PDB file of C-alpha atoms in Angstrom:
ATOM      1  CA  MET A   1      45.848  17.825  66.268  1.00 49.00           C
ATOM      2  CA  SER A   2      47.376  19.789  69.111  1.00 50.00           C
ATOM      3  CA  SER A   3      49.370  16.742  70.145  1.00 57.00           C
ATOM      4  CA  GLU A   4      50.516  16.155  66.567  1.00 60.00           C
ATOM      5  CA  GLU A   5      51.458  19.818  66.234  1.00 54.00           C
ATOM      6  CA  ASN A   6      53.623  19.697  69.343  1.00 56.00           C
ATOM      7  CA  ARG A   7      55.353  16.586  68.033  1.00 62.00           C
ATOM      8  CA  VAL A   8      56.037  18.247  64.687  1.00 63.00           C
ATOM      9  CA  LEU A   9      57.476  21.393  66.239  1.00 58.00           C
ATOM     10  CA  ASP A  10      59.779  19.337  68.468  1.00 61.00           C
ATOM     11  CA  GLN A  11      61.252  17.346  65.574  1.00 60.00           C
ATOM     12  CA  ARG A  12      64.138  18.153  63.306  1.00 58.00           C
ATOM     13  CA  ARG A  13      63.162  19.669  59.966  1.00 56.00           C
ATOM     14  CA  SER A  14      63.435  16.395  58.004  1.00 58.00           C
ATOM     15  CA  SER A  15      61.411  14.470  60.580  1.00 65.00           C
ATOM     16  CA  ALA A  16      58.830  17.251  60.761  1.00 63.00           C
ATOM     17  CA  SER A  17      58.359  17.179  56.986  1.00 67.00           C
ATOM     18  CA  ARG A  18      57.729  13.455  57.033  1.00 73.00           C
ATOM     19  CA  LEU A  19      55.246  13.812  59.866  1.00 71.00           C
ATOM     20  CA  VAL A  20      53.376  16.614  58.092  1.00 70.00           C
ATOM     21  CA  SER A  21      53.233  14.401  55.002  1.00 75.00           C
ATOM     22  CA  ASP A  22      51.825  11.518  57.067  1.00 78.00           C
ATOM     23  CA  ILE A  23      49.140  13.758  58.560  1.00 76.00           C
ATOM     24  CA  LEU A  24      48.261  15.091  55.111  1.00 78.00           C
ATOM     25  CA  ASN A  25      47.915  11.574  53.696  1.00 82.00           C
ATOM     26  CA  HIS A  26      45.728  10.573  56.629  1.00 84.00           C
ATOM     27  CA  TYR A  27      43.285  13.393  55.970  1.00 83.00           C
ATOM     28  CA  ARG A  28      43.389  12.765  52.231  1.00 83.00           C
ATOM     29  CA  ARG A  29      42.377   9.134  52.773  1.00 85.00           C
ATOM     30  CA  ALA A  30      39.642  10.190  55.213  1.00 86.00           C
ATOM     31  CA  TYR A  31      38.349  12.772  52.725  1.00 84.00           C
ATOM     32  CA  GLU A  32      38.296  10.247  49.866  1.00 84.00           C
ATOM     33  CA  SER A  33      36.521   7.714  52.068  1.00 86.00           C
ATOM     34  CA  LEU A  34      33.796  10.213  52.909  1.00 87.00           C
ATOM     35  CA  GLN A  35      33.436  11.165  49.257  1.00 84.00           C
ATOM     36  CA  ARG A  36      33.015   7.519  48.231  1.00 84.00           C
ATOM     37  CA  GLN A  37      30.493   6.956  50.991  1.00 87.00           C
ATOM     38  CA  GLU A  38      28.552  10.025  49.880  1.00 86.00           C
ATOM     39  CA  SER A  39      28.630   8.836  46.252  1.00 80.00           C
ATOM     40  CA  SER A  40      27.372   5.393  47.239  1.00 81.00           C
ATOM     41  CA  GLU A  41      24.508   6.874  49.244  1.00 88.00           C
ATOM     42  CA  ARG A  42      23.632   9.173  46.346  1.00 84.00           C
ATOM     43  CA  GLN A  43      23.506   6.201  43.983  1.00 80.00           C
ATOM     44  CA  GLN A  44      21.154   4.392  46.348  1.00 86.00           C
ATOM     45  CA  LEU A  45      18.868   7.429  46.461  1.00 89.00           C
ATOM     46  CA  GLU A  46      18.986   7.737  42.673  1.00 84.00           C
ATOM     47  CA  SER A  47      18.129   4.055  42.340  1.00 83.00           C
ATOM     48  CA  VAL A  48      15.109   4.434  44.627  1.00 89.00           C
ATOM     49  CA  HIS A  49      14.061   7.571  42.741  1.00 89.00           C
ATOM     50  CA  GLU A  50      14.421   5.773  39.398  1.00 85.00           C
ATOM     51  CA  ASP A  51      12.301   2.855  40.577  1.00 86.00           C
ATOM     52  CA  ARG A  52       9.534   5.146  41.806  1.00 91.00           C
ATOM     53  CA  LEU A  53       9.666   7.279  38.664  1.00 90.00           C
ATOM     54  CA  SER A  54       9.510   4.211  36.451  1.00 88.00           C
ATOM     55  CA  ASP A  55       6.587   2.821  38.448  1.00 91.00           C
ATOM     56  CA  GLY A  56       4.742   6.132  38.102  1.00 93.00           C
ATOM     57  CA  VAL A  57       5.286   6.275  34.337  1.00 92.00           C
ATOM     58  CA  SER A  58       4.230   2.642  33.957  1.00 92.00           C
ATOM     59  CA  ALA A  59       1.033   3.327  35.906  1.00 94.00           C
ATOM     60  CA  ASN A  60       0.195   6.320  33.709  1.00 94.00           C
ATOM     61  CA  LEU A  61       0.866   4.362  30.529  1.00 94.00           C
ATOM     62  CA  GLN A  62      -1.306   1.514  31.760  1.00 94.00           C
ATOM     63  CA  ARG A  63      -4.087   3.986  32.538  1.00 95.00           C
ATOM     64  CA  LEU A  64      -3.907   5.420  29.006  1.00 93.00           C
ATOM     65  CA  ARG A  65      -3.950   1.962  27.437  1.00 93.00           C
ATOM     66  CA  GLN A  66      -7.037   1.124  29.455  1.00 94.00           C
ATOM     67  CA  LEU A  67      -8.757   4.365  28.396  1.00 94.00           C
ATOM     68  CA  LEU A  68      -7.837   3.611  24.787  1.00 92.00           C
ATOM     69  CA  SER A  69      -9.301   0.136  25.072  1.00 92.00           C
ATOM     70  CA  ASN A  70     -12.504   1.453  26.660  1.00 93.00           C
ATOM     71  CA  ALA A  71     -12.912   4.074  23.919  1.00 92.00           C
ATOM     72  CA  LEU A  72     -12.468   1.468  21.185  1.00 89.00           C
ATOM     73  CA  ASP A  73     -14.935  -0.900  22.836  1.00 89.00           C
ATOM     74  CA  ALA A  74     -17.450   1.965  23.009  1.00 90.00           C
ATOM     75  CA  GLY A  75     -16.892   2.846  19.360  1.00 87.00           C
ATOM     76  CA  LYS A  76     -15.450   6.288  20.188  1.00 89.00           C
ATOM     77  CA  SER A  77     -12.691   6.352  17.601  1.00 84.00           C
ATOM     78  CA  SER A  78     -11.942  10.073  17.964  1.00 86.00           C
ATOM     79  CA  GLN A  79     -11.350   9.666  21.694  1.00 89.00           C
ATOM     80  CA  ALA A  80      -9.255   6.595  21.012  1.00 89.00           C
ATOM     81  CA  VAL A  81      -7.034   8.589  18.645  1.00 88.00           C
ATOM     82  CA  GLY A  82      -6.554  11.238  21.328  1.00 90.00           C
ATOM     83  CA  TYR A  83      -5.566   8.605  23.877  1.00 92.00           C
ATOM     84  CA  LEU A  84      -3.168   7.028  21.379  1.00 91.00           C
ATOM     85  CA  ARG A  85      -1.538  10.414  20.755  1.00 90.00           C
ATOM     86  CA  GLU A  86      -1.085  10.978  24.487  1.00 93.00           C
ATOM     87  CA  LEU A  87       0.233   7.444  24.856  1.00 93.00           C
ATOM     88  CA  GLY A  88       2.765   8.115  22.108  1.00 92.00           C
ATOM     89  CA  ARG A  89       3.867  11.385  23.683  1.00 93.00           C
ATOM     90  CA  MET A  90       4.420   9.845  27.103  1.00 94.00           C
ATOM     91  CA  THR A  91       6.144   6.776  25.646  1.00 94.00           C
ATOM     92  CA  ALA A  92       8.522   8.916  23.576  1.00 94.00           C
ATOM     93  CA  ALA A  93       9.345  11.118  26.582  1.00 94.00           C
ATOM     94  CA  GLU A  94      10.169   8.101  28.742  1.00 94.00           C
ATOM     95  CA  ALA A  95      12.301   6.536  25.994  1.00 94.00           C
ATOM     96  CA  THR A  96      14.250   9.775  25.535  1.00 94.00           C
ATOM     97  CA  ARG A  97      14.810  10.082  29.291  1.00 93.00           C
ATOM     98  CA  LEU A  98      16.146   6.527  29.507  1.00 92.00           C
ATOM     99  CA  ALA A  99      18.494   7.068  26.570  1.00 93.00           C
ATOM    100  CA  ASN A 100      19.839  10.349  27.980  1.00 93.00           C
ATOM    101  CA  GLN A 101      20.348   8.746  31.366  1.00 90.00           C
ATOM    102  CA  ALA A 102      22.324   5.863  29.841  1.00 91.00           C
ATOM    103  CA  VAL A 103      24.486   8.266  27.832  1.00 91.00           C
ATOM    104  CA  THR A 104      25.249  10.277  30.975  1.00 89.00           C
ATOM    105  CA  MET A 105      26.214   7.125  32.868  1.00 86.00           C
ATOM    106  CA  ALA A 106      28.519   6.083  30.043  1.00 87.00           C
ATOM    107  CA  THR A 107      30.143   9.515  30.015  1.00 86.00           C
ATOM    108  CA  ASN A 108      30.728   9.308  33.780  1.00 79.00           C
ATOM    109  CA  ASN A 109      32.113   5.760  33.562  1.00 79.00           C
ATOM    110  CA  GLN A 110      29.153   4.384  35.533  1.00 80.00           C
ATOM    111  CA  LEU A 111      27.322   2.317  32.901  1.00 84.00           C
ATOM    112  CA  THR A 112      27.378  -1.303  34.034  1.00 84.00           C
ATOM    113  CA  ASP A 113      26.238  -4.280  31.960  1.00 87.00           C
ATOM    114  CA  GLN A 114      23.187  -4.615  34.191  1.00 86.00           C
ATOM    115  CA  ARG A 115      22.137  -0.988  33.738  1.00 87.00           C
ATOM    116  CA  LEU A 116      22.627  -1.093  29.981  1.00 89.00           C
ATOM    117  CA  ASP A 117      20.628  -4.322  29.650  1.00 91.00           C
ATOM    118  CA  SER A 118      17.898  -2.867  31.851  1.00 89.00           C
ATOM    119  CA  ALA A 119      17.656   0.233  29.651  1.00 90.00           C
ATOM    120  CA  LYS A 120      17.477  -1.872  26.478  1.00 92.00           C
ATOM    121  CA  GLN A 121      14.767  -4.107  27.920  1.00 93.00           C
ATOM    122  CA  ARG A 122      12.758  -1.127  29.112  1.00 92.00           C
ATOM    123  CA  LEU A 123      12.953   0.533  25.675  1.00 93.00           C
ATOM    124  CA  LYS A 124      11.913  -2.690  23.986  1.00 92.00           C
ATOM    125  CA  GLN A 125       8.946  -2.975  26.338  1.00 93.00           C
ATOM    126  CA  LEU A 126       7.860   0.615  25.694  1.00 93.00           C
ATOM    127  CA  ARG A 127       8.096   0.208  21.940  1.00 92.00           C
ATOM    128  CA  GLN A 128       6.188  -3.083  21.989  1.00 93.00           C
ATOM    129  CA  GLN A 129       3.383  -1.689  24.129  1.00 92.00           C
ATOM    130  CA  PHE A 130       2.998   1.335  21.865  1.00 91.00           C
ATOM    131  CA  ASP A 131       2.971  -0.836  18.740  1.00 90.00           C
ATOM    132  CA  ASP A 132       0.305  -3.084  20.289  1.00 91.00           C
ATOM    133  CA  ALA A 133      -1.850  -0.037  21.022  1.00 89.00           C
ATOM    134  CA  ARG A 134      -1.460   1.250  17.464  1.00 87.00           C
ATOM    135  CA  LYS A 135      -2.543  -2.092  16.029  1.00 86.00           C
ATOM    136  CA  ARG A 136      -5.896  -1.778  17.739  1.00 84.00           C
ATOM    137  CA  LEU A 137      -6.792   1.290  15.684  1.00 82.00           C
ATOM    138  CA  PRO A 138      -7.624   1.334  11.966  1.00 77.00           C
ATOM    139  CA  ALA A 139      -4.521   1.412   9.786  1.00 71.00           C
ATOM    140  CA  SER A 140      -5.274   4.947   8.627  1.00 62.00           C
ATOM    141  CA  GLU A 141      -5.337   6.249  12.208  1.00 65.00           C
ATOM    142  CA  ALA A 142      -2.452   4.142  13.496  1.00 58.00           C
ATOM    143  CA  SER A 143      -0.122   5.468  10.780  1.00 60.00           C
ATOM    144  CA  ALA A 144      -1.285   9.103  10.921  1.00 61.00           C
ATOM    145  CA  ASP A 145       1.249  11.911  10.604  1.00 63.00           C
ATOM    146  CA  HIS A 146       0.658  13.117  14.153  1.00 69.00           C
ATOM    147  CA  LEU A 147       2.368   9.953  15.420  1.00 80.00           C
ATOM    148  CA  ASP A 148       5.535  10.360  13.337  1.00 82.00           C
ATOM    149  CA  ASP A 149       7.349  12.500  15.910  1.00 84.00           C
ATOM    150  CA  PHE A 150       6.772   9.926  18.646  1.00 88.00           C
ATOM    151  CA  ILE A 151       7.925   7.077  16.423  1.00 87.00           C
ATOM    152  CA  ASP A 152      11.073   9.042  15.473  1.00 90.00           C
ATOM    153  CA  SER A 153      11.808   9.688  19.155  1.00 90.00           C
ATOM    154  CA  LEU A 154      11.594   5.968  19.901  1.00 90.00           C
ATOM    155  CA  ARG A 155      13.900   5.220  16.971  1.00 91.00           C
ATOM    156  CA  HIS A 156      16.474   7.801  18.094  1.00 93.00           C
ATOM    157  CA  ALA A 157      16.398   6.421  21.643  1.00 92.00           C
ATOM    158  CA  ASP A 158      17.033   2.921  20.313  1.00 90.00           C
ATOM    159  CA  LEU A 159      19.975   4.126  18.226  1.00 91.00           C
ATOM    160  CA  ALA A 160      21.490   6.010  21.163  1.00 91.00           C
ATOM    161  CA  ILE A 161      21.278   2.954  23.396  1.00 91.00           C
ATOM    162  CA  ASP A 162      22.615   0.576  20.729  1.00 90.00           C
ATOM    163  CA  ARG A 163      25.753   2.707  20.304  1.00 91.00           C
ATOM    164  CA  LEU A 164      26.628   2.487  23.985  1.00 89.00           C
ATOM    165  CA  LYS A 165      28.990  -0.008  25.550  1.00 89.00           C
ATOM    166  CA  PRO A 166      29.374  -0.842  29.247  1.00 86.00           C
ATOM    167  CA  SER A 167      32.108   1.025  31.056  1.00 80.00           C
ATOM    168  CA  ARG A 168      35.322  -0.986  31.275  1.00 74.00           C
ATOM    169  CA  SER A 169      35.819  -0.350  34.974  1.00 65.00           C
ATOM    170  CA  PRO A 170      32.590   1.167  36.297  1.00 58.00           C
ATOM    171  CA  SER A 171      33.215   3.478  39.218  1.00 58.00           C
ATOM    172  CA  SER A 172      30.876   5.473  41.406  1.00 55.00           C
ATOM    173  CA  VAL A 173      33.604   8.077  41.947  1.00 60.00           C
ATOM    174  CA  ASP A 174      35.684  10.041  39.449  1.00 67.00           C
ATOM    175  CA  GLU A 175      39.140   9.541  40.984  1.00 71.00           C
ATOM    176  CA  ALA A 176      40.736  12.379  39.005  1.00 74.00           C
ATOM    177  CA  ALA A 177      37.996  14.799  40.027  1.00 75.00           C
ATOM    178  CA  LEU A 178      38.296  13.618  43.636  1.00 76.00           C
ATOM    179  CA  ALA A 179      42.045  14.302  43.678  1.00 79.00           C
ATOM    180  CA  ALA A 180      41.478  17.703  42.067  1.00 81.00           C
ATOM    181  CA  ARG A 181      38.895  18.676  44.699  1.00 81.00           C
ATOM    182  CA  PHE A 182      41.227  17.709  47.530  1.00 79.00           C
ATOM    183  CA  ALA A 183      44.095  19.635  45.932  1.00 82.00           C
ATOM    184  CA  GLU A 184      41.854  22.688  45.665  1.00 83.00           C
ATOM    185  CA  ILE A 185      40.936  22.378  49.353  1.00 80.00           C
ATOM    186  CA  LEU A 186      44.634  22.290  50.266  1.00 78.00           C
ATOM    187  CA  ARG A 187      45.314  25.292  48.029  1.00 82.00           C
ATOM    188  CA  ARG A 188      42.575  27.328  49.708  1.00 83.00           C
ATOM    189  CA  HIS A 189      43.833  26.423  53.175  1.00 76.00           C
ATOM    190  CA  ALA A 190      47.430  27.220  52.239  1.00 77.00           C
ATOM    191  CA  GLU A 191      46.328  30.604  50.915  1.00 84.00           C
ATOM    192  CA  ARG A 192      44.308  31.280  54.041  1.00 81.00           C
ATOM    193  CA  ASP A 193      47.243  30.330  56.278  1.00 75.00           C
ATOM    194  CA  ARG A 194      49.595  32.500  54.206  1.00 81.00           C
ATOM    195  CA  ARG A 195      47.344  35.532  54.676  1.00 85.00           C
ATOM    196  CA  ARG A 196      46.997  34.785  58.371  1.00 81.00           C
ATOM    197  CA  LEU A 197      50.780  34.500  58.776  1.00 80.00           C
ATOM    198  CA  GLU A 198      51.311  37.769  56.915  1.00 83.00           C
ATOM    199  CA  GLN A 199      48.802  39.462  59.208  1.00 83.00           C
ATOM    200  CA  GLN A 200      50.545  38.070  62.270  1.00 78.00           C
ATOM    201  CA  GLN A 201      53.904  39.296  60.986  1.00 79.00           C
ATOM    202  CA  LYS A 202      52.501  42.794  60.402  1.00 78.00           C
ATOM    203  CA  GLN A 203      51.090  42.841  63.920  1.00 77.00           C
ATOM    204  CA  GLN A 204      54.442  41.733  65.368  1.00 73.00           C
ATOM    205  CA  GLN A 205      56.501  44.111  63.244  1.00 67.00           C
ATOM    206  CA  GLN A 206      56.454  47.076  65.634  1.00 62.00           C
ATOM    207  CA  PRO A 207      57.269  45.075  68.808  1.00 62.00           C
ATOM    208  CA  GLU A 208      60.093  43.308  66.956  1.00 60.00           C
ATOM    209  CA  ARG A 209      61.610  46.605  65.888  1.00 60.00           C
ATOM    210  CA  LEU A 210      61.604  47.749  69.502  1.00 59.00           C
ATOM    211  CA  GLU A 211      63.098  44.424  70.597  1.00 63.00           C
ATOM    212  CA  ASP A 212      65.844  44.703  67.955  1.00 61.00           C
ATOM    213  CA  HIS A 213      66.662  48.227  69.072  1.00 55.00           C
ATOM    214  CA  LEU A 214      66.962  47.143  72.710  1.00 59.00           C
ATOM    215  CA  ALA A 215      69.076  44.150  71.711  1.00 62.00           C
ATOM    216  CA  LEU A 216      71.434  46.394  69.755  1.00 57.00           C
ATOM    217  CA  MET A 217      71.790  48.584  72.797  1.00 55.00           C
ATOM    218  CA  GLU A 218      72.669  45.573  74.942  1.00 59.00           C
ATOM    219  CA  HIS A 219      74.931  43.773  72.397  1.00 57.00           C
ATOM    220  CA  PRO A 220      76.348  46.419  70.069  1.00 51.00           C
ATOM    221  CA  HIS A 221      79.354  44.263  69.042  1.00 51.00           C
ATOM    222  CA  SER A 222      77.478  41.074  68.064  1.00 48.00           C
ATOM    223  CA  ALA A 223      75.184  42.673  65.451  1.00 44.00           C
ATOM    224  CA  VAL A 224      75.379  41.440  61.876  1.00 44.00           C
ATOM    225  CA  GLY A 225      73.871  43.858  59.403  1.00 47.00           C
ATOM    226  CA  GLY A 226      72.380  45.853  62.264  1.00 45.00           C
ATOM    227  CA  ILE A 227      70.523  42.915  63.884  1.00 43.00           C
ATOM    228  CA  PRO A 228      72.005  40.486  66.442  1.00 45.00           C
ATOM    229  CA  SER A 229      72.522  37.033  65.006  1.00 44.00           C
ATOM    230  CA  HIS A 230      70.724  35.349  67.892  1.00 45.00           C
ATOM    231  CA  VAL A 231      67.684  37.580  67.334  1.00 43.00           C
ATOM    232  CA  GLY A 232      67.514  36.668  63.625  1.00 48.00           C
ATOM    233  CA  ALA A 233      67.729  32.957  64.419  1.00 44.00           C
ATOM    234  CA  GLY A 234      64.986  33.244  67.009  1.00 46.00           C
ATOM    235  CA  ARG A 235      62.757  35.031  64.526  1.00 48.00           C
ATOM    236  CA  ALA A 236      63.356  32.285  61.902  1.00 45.00           C
ATOM    237  CA  VAL A 237      62.387  29.586  64.387  1.00 42.00           C
ATOM    238  CA  ALA A 238      59.238  31.502  65.342  1.00 46.00           C
ATOM    239  CA  SER A 239      58.324  31.966  61.665  1.00 48.00           C
ATOM    240  CA  SER A 240      58.813  28.259  60.900  1.00 48.00           C
ATOM    241  CA  SER A 241      56.768  27.277  63.927  1.00 49.00           C
ATOM    242  CA  ALA A 242      53.959  29.629  62.906  1.00 50.00           C
ATOM    243  CA  ALA A 243      53.956  28.206  59.370  1.00 50.00           C
ATOM    244  CA  LEU A 244      53.744  24.611  60.587  1.00 50.00           C
ATOM    245  CA  SER A 245      51.054  25.583  63.068  1.00 53.00           C
ATOM    246  CA  GLY A 246      49.051  27.206  60.278  1.00 56.00           C
ATOM    247  CA  ILE A 247      49.312  24.125  58.027  1.00 52.00           C
ATOM    248  CA  LEU A 248      48.190  21.739  60.736  1.00 53.00           C
ATOM    249  CA  GLY A 249      45.422  24.087  61.850  1.00 56.00           C
ATOM    250  CA  GLY A 250      44.085  24.096  58.290  1.00 55.00           C
ATOM    251  CA  LEU A 251      44.230  20.311  58.028  1.00 50.00           C
ATOM    252  CA  ALA A 252      42.031  20.013  61.111  1.00 49.00           C
ATOM    253  CA  THR A 253      39.004  21.309  59.189  1.00 49.00           C
ATOM    254  CA  LEU A 254      39.355  19.171  56.038  1.00 47.00           C
ATOM    255  CA  LEU A 255      36.907  16.523  57.169  1.00 44.00           C
ATOM    256  CA  ILE A 256      34.293  19.139  58.001  1.00 45.00           C
ATOM    257  CA  ILE A 257      34.594  20.784  54.597  1.00 47.00           C
ATOM    258  CA  GLY A 258      34.654  17.399  52.867  1.00 45.00           C
TER     259      GLY A 258
END
């Protein structure tokens, strides 16, 4: 960055502007690349988490089905009804979670055909397993009111999934949000550099006044508006150099913040 800064300050204004733009685009591309990499890694972690969560739920459901079967074989109908109720509660909770997850993916333009089909198949499997468990109990118990809420939850999950369509162009990154985040980073750095430049100007104000006074004493006939023209030009160059230095100094930390 120091090398690039020296090159910028040695160029004419038009060339310097182009070079600053090139540097900005370079860091923007680097920032976006890191964001996409981070999003991809997050998706991999979420996929692993989803697999483990699904395996855990499946194991618990299988355990409840086995307990239900054992209670029925032992003629313990009251225990069997309790296991069926717990089975319905856990099945409904898993179905609702899957539906909400699919809706969120669709909202974020991340719902692929594969993910939607997987959610539909999983819901179908959950519903079928619960129906099979209900069929093992007497009709009066299998259709009891205490199961209505679970059955309604399964129905609502099915409806939510059926209304969804795969995203047209699934993306792991929201490009508009990515551009907005980078623009906000630039805004914060520009504001920081502006405050730093103002502070530097305040600190230099007193020495400059003394320098102007001495220059007036040495060149009383070349002053324009009370300040020598060559002094004003020098100050403008110094101000421009400080501004460019501040911009490039801020760009140097973009990758770290990203």
